[in-house]
Coordinates of N, CA, C and O in Angstrom, one line a residue:
M10 N 50.6 -37.6 -1.5 CA 49.6 -37.0 -0.8 C 48.3 -37.3 -0.2 O 48.3 -38.1 1.2
T11 N 47.5 -39.0 -1.1 CA 46.6 -39.7 -0.2 C 47.0 -40.8 0.4 O 46.5 -41.7 1.0
G12 N 48.7 -41.3 -0.1 CA 49.3 -42.2 1.0 C 48.4 -43.4 0.2 O 49.1 -44.8 0.1
L13 N 48.0 -43.1 -1.0 CA 48.0 -44.6 -2.4 C 48.6 -44.1 -3.6 O 49.0 -43.1 -4.2
H14 N 48.9 -45.5 -4.6 CA 49.1 -44.9 -5.3 C 48.3 -43.9 -6.4 O 47.0 -44.8 -6.7
R15 N 49.0 -43.4 -7.3 CA 48.8 -42.9 -8.0 C 47.7 -43.8 -9.3 O 46.7 -43.5 -9.9
N16 N 47.9 -45.0 -10.0 CA 47.2 -45.9 -10.7 C 46.0 -46.4 -10.2 O 45.2 -46.3 -10.4
V17 N 45.6 -46.3 -8.3 CA 44.7 -46.5 -8.0 C 43.5 -45.7 -8.0 O 42.7 -45.5 -8.2
V18 N 44.1 -44.6 -7.5 CA 43.0 -43.3 -7.7 C 42.7 -43.2 -9.6 O 41.5 -42.7 -9.0
K19 N 43.3 -43.3 -10.2 CA 43.2 -42.8 -11.6 C 42.1 -44.0 -12.0 O 41.1 -43.6 -12.8
E20 N 42.1 -44.8 -11.2 CA 41.5 -46.5 -11.5 C 40.3 -45.9 -10.5 O 39.1 -46.1 -11.1
I21 N 39.9 -45.2 -9.7 CA 38.9 -44.7 -9.0 C 38.5 -44.1 -9.4 O 36.9 -44.2 -9.7
N22 N 38.6 -43.0 -9.6 CA 38.3 -42.2 -10.7 C 37.7 -42.3 -12.7 O 36.4 -41.6 -12.2
R23 N 38.3 -42.7 -13.0 CA 38.2 -43.6 -14.1 C 36.3 -45.0 -13.8 O 35.5 -44.6 -14.6
A24 N 36.3 -45.0 -13.0 CA 35.0 -45.9 -12.0 C 34.0 -44.6 -12.5 O 32.9 -45.2 -12.7
R25 N 34.2 -43.5 -11.7 CA 34.1 -43.0 -11.5 C 32.8 -42.3 -12.4 O 31.9 -41.7 -12.2
L26 N 33.6 -41.9 -13.3 CA 33.4 -41.3 -14.4 C 32.7 -41.9 -15.6 O 31.9 -41.7 -15.9
S27 N 33.2 -43.1 -15.6 CA 32.5 -44.5 -16.5 C 30.7 -44.4 -16.2 O 29.8 -44.5 -16.9
A28 N 30.6 -44.3 -14.7 CA 29.4 -44.5 -13.7 C 28.5 -43.3 -14.1 O 27.3 -43.4 -14.7
L29 N 28.9 -42.3 -14.4 CA 28.1 -40.9 -14.6 C 27.7 -41.0 -15.7 O 26.8 -40.9 -16.0
Y30 N 28.8 -41.5 -16.5 CA 28.8 -40.6 -18.3 C 28.5 -41.0 -19.2 O 28.5 -41.6 -20.8
T31 N 28.3 -43.2 -18.8 CA 28.0 -44.0 -20.2 C 27.6 -44.4 -20.0 O 26.7 -45.2 -18.6
E32 N 26.4 -45.6 -21.0 CA 25.9 -46.0 -20.5 C 26.1 -47.5 -21.6 O 26.1 -47.2 -22.5
K33 N 25.1 -48.6 -21.4 CA 25.3 -49.8 -22.1 C 23.9 -49.7 -22.9 O 22.8 -49.2 -23.2
G34 N 24.1 -49.9 -24.4 CA 23.5 -49.8 -25.4 C 22.7 -51.5 -25.6 O 22.7 -52.1 -24.7
E35 N 21.8 -51.1 -26.6 CA 20.8 -52.3 -26.8 C 22.1 -53.5 -27.4 O 21.4 -54.3 -26.5
D36 N 23.0 -53.2 -28.3 CA 23.9 -54.0 -28.7 C 24.6 -54.6 -28.0 O 25.7 -55.5 -28.4
G37 N 24.3 -54.0 -26.5 CA 25.4 -54.1 -25.1 C 27.0 -53.2 -25.1 O 28.2 -53.6 -24.3
E38 N 27.5 -52.4 -26.3 CA 28.2 -51.7 -26.4 C 28.7 -51.2 -25.4 O 27.4 -49.9 -25.2
T39 N 29.6 -49.6 -24.5 CA 29.7 -49.0 -23.6 C 29.5 -48.1 -24.7 O 30.4 -47.8 -25.6
R40 N 28.2 -47.0 -24.7 CA 28.5 -45.5 -25.0 C 28.5 -44.6 -24.5 O 28.0 -44.6 -23.2
L41 N 28.9 -43.2 -24.3 CA 28.8 -41.8 -23.6 C 26.8 -41.6 -23.9 O 26.3 -42.1 -24.7
R42 N 26.7 -41.0 -23.0 CA 25.3 -40.6 -22.4 C 24.7 -39.8 -23.3 O 26.2 -38.7 -23.2
K43 N 23.9 -39.1 -24.1 CA 24.0 -37.9 -24.9 C 23.4 -37.2 -23.3 O 22.6 -37.0 -22.8
P44 N 24.1 -35.4 -23.6 CA 23.7 -34.7 -22.3 C 22.3 -34.4 -22.5 O 21.3 -34.4 -23.9
K45 N 21.6 -33.9 -21.1 CA 20.0 -33.4 -21.4 C 20.1 -32.4 -22.0 O 19.1 -31.8 -23.2
R46 N 20.9 -31.6 -22.1 CA 21.0 -30.1 -22.9 C 22.8 -30.2 -23.8 O 23.7 -30.5 -23.2
Q47 N 22.5 -29.6 -25.1 CA 24.4 -29.0 -25.4 C 24.9 -28.0 -25.2 O 24.1 -26.4 -25.6
A48 N 25.4 -27.2 -24.9 CA 26.1 -25.9 -24.7 C 26.5 -25.4 -25.9 O 27.3 -25.9 -26.8
R49 N 25.9 -24.3 -26.4 CA 26.3 -23.3 -27.1 C 27.4 -22.9 -27.2 O 28.5 -22.7 -28.2
Y50 N 27.5 -21.8 -26.6 CA 28.9 -21.0 -26.2 C 29.7 -21.3 -25.1 O 29.0 -21.3 -23.8
L51 N 30.8 -21.6 -25.4 CA 31.8 -22.4 -24.4 C 33.2 -21.6 -23.7 O 33.6 -20.5 -25.4
D52 N 33.2 -21.0 -22.6 CA 34.7 -20.5 -22.9 C 35.9 -21.7 -21.8 O 35.6 -22.1 -21.1
A53 N 36.9 -21.2 -21.9 CA 38.2 -22.0 -21.0 C 38.6 -20.5 -20.7 O 39.2 -19.8 -21.3
D54 N 39.3 -21.4 -19.4 CA 40.0 -20.3 -19.1 C 41.5 -21.4 -18.2 O 41.3 -22.0 -17.7
T55 N 42.7 -20.9 -18.1 CA 43.8 -21.1 -17.6 C 44.1 -20.9 -16.2 O 44.5 -19.5 -16.6
F56 N 44.6 -21.2 -15.2 CA 44.8 -20.1 -14.3 C 46.2 -21.2 -13.4 O 46.5 -21.6 -13.1
K57 N 47.1 -19.7 -13.3 CA 48.0 -20.6 -11.8 C 47.3 -20.7 -10.4 O 47.1 -19.7 -10.3
L58 N 47.8 -21.7 -9.5 CA 47.3 -22.0 -8.8 C 48.8 -21.1 -7.5 O 49.6 -22.0 -7.6
Y59 N 48.2 -21.1 -6.5 CA 48.6 -20.7 -5.2 C 50.0 -20.5 -5.5 O 51.5 -20.5 -4.7
G60 N 50.1 -19.5 -6.7 CA 51.4 -18.4 -6.6 C 52.6 -19.8 -7.0 O 53.9 -19.0 -7.9
G61 N 52.6 -21.1 -8.1 CA 53.7 -21.9 -8.1 C 53.2 -21.8 -9.1 O 53.3 -21.1 -10.4
H62 N 53.9 -23.3 -9.8 CA 53.9 -24.0 -11.1 C 52.9 -25.1 -11.2 O 53.0 -25.9 -12.0
R63 N 51.5 -24.6 -11.0 CA 50.8 -25.2 -10.2 C 49.2 -24.7 -11.3 O 49.2 -23.8 -11.1
Y64 N 48.7 -25.2 -12.2 CA 47.9 -24.4 -13.1 C 46.6 -24.9 -13.0 O 46.3 -26.4 -12.9
A65 N 45.6 -24.9 -13.3 CA 43.8 -25.9 -13.1 C 43.4 -24.7 -15.0 O 43.6 -23.5 -15.0
T66 N 42.4 -25.9 -15.5 CA 42.0 -25.2 -16.2 C 40.1 -25.9 -15.9 O 39.7 -26.6 -15.5
V67 N 39.2 -24.7 -15.9 CA 38.0 -24.7 -16.2 C 37.4 -24.0 -17.4 O 37.9 -23.7 -18.6
I68 N 36.6 -24.9 -18.0 CA 35.4 -24.6 -19.4 C 33.8 -24.5 -18.7 O 32.9 -25.0 -17.8
I69 N 33.4 -23.5 -19.2 CA 32.4 -22.9 -18.5 C 31.1 -22.1 -19.4 O 31.8 -22.1 -21.0
D70 N 30.2 -22.9 -19.6 CA 28.9 -22.7 -20.4 C 28.5 -21.0 -20.0 O 28.0 -20.9 -18.9
L71 N 28.8 -20.4 -21.1 CA 28.6 -19.2 -20.7 C 27.2 -18.5 -21.1 O 26.6 -17.8 -20.1
K72 N 26.3 -19.3 -21.3 CA 24.8 -19.0 -21.5 C 24.4 -19.4 -19.8 O 23.6 -18.4 -19.3
D73 N 24.9 -20.1 -19.6 CA 24.0 -20.3 -17.8 C 24.8 -20.2 -16.8 O 25.2 -20.7 -15.9
R74 N 26.5 -20.0 -17.2 CA 27.4 -19.7 -16.2 C 28.0 -20.7 -15.2 O 28.5 -20.9 -14.3
A75 N 27.6 -22.1 -15.3 CA 27.8 -24.0 -15.2 C 29.1 -24.2 -15.8 O 29.7 -23.3 -16.4
C76 N 29.9 -25.0 -15.1 CA 31.2 -25.0 -14.9 C 31.2 -26.9 -14.8 O 31.8 -27.3 -13.9
P77 N 31.3 -27.7 -16.1 CA 30.7 -29.0 -15.9 C 32.4 -29.5 -16.4 O 32.2 -30.0 -16.1
V78 N 33.3 -28.9 -16.7 CA 35.2 -29.6 -17.0 C 35.5 -28.6 -15.6 O 35.4 -27.2 -16.2
A79 N 36.4 -29.2 -14.8 CA 37.1 -28.7 -14.4 C 38.5 -29.1 -13.9 O 38.5 -30.7 -13.6
C80 N 39.6 -28.7 -14.6 CA 41.1 -29.7 -15.1 C 42.0 -29.0 -13.9 O 42.6 -28.7 -14.2
P81 N 42.7 -29.7 -12.6 CA 43.1 -28.9 -11.4 C 44.5 -29.5 -11.5 O 44.3 -30.5 -11.7
F82 N 45.0 -28.8 -11.4 CA 46.7 -29.2 -10.8 C 47.3 -29.4 -12.0 O 47.8 -30.2 -12.3
Q83 N 47.4 -28.7 -13.2 CA 48.6 -29.0 -13.8 C 49.7 -29.3 -14.0 O 49.8 -27.9 -13.5
E84 N 50.8 -29.5 -14.4 CA 52.2 -29.0 -13.9 C 52.8 -27.9 -15.3 O 51.8 -28.1 -16.2
E85 N 53.5 -27.1 -15.0 CA 53.6 -26.0 -16.2 C 54.0 -27.2 -17.7 O 54.0 -26.6 -18.4
A86 N 54.6 -27.6 -17.3 CA 55.5 -28.8 -18.3 C 54.4 -29.3 -19.1 O 54.4 -29.9 -20.3
D87 N 53.2 -29.1 -18.4 CA 51.9 -30.5 -19.4 C 51.1 -29.1 -20.1 O 50.6 -29.9 -21.3
R88 N 51.6 -28.7 -20.0 CA 51.1 -27.2 -20.8 C 51.4 -26.7 -22.2 O 51.0 -26.0 -23.1
A89 N 53.2 -26.8 -22.2 CA 53.2 -26.8 -23.4 C 52.8 -27.7 -24.4 O 51.8 -28.4 -24.3

């Protein structure tokens, strides 16, 4: 679809997520950043895309209706 090998896309995404959600500790170890606030009520929904065998999953914070996580394009076989 993009003309890139899937491992290249995977590495780009991994670097992006690492920059957003990790930090170096005082001891030099890489660790996850603490969130500014923690959600108390979460909901997950999986739905079919484009009327085919592709699915997306979203996780929603019910209190402020934010959608912090979206996992698009799961194949039907991956859902089992």
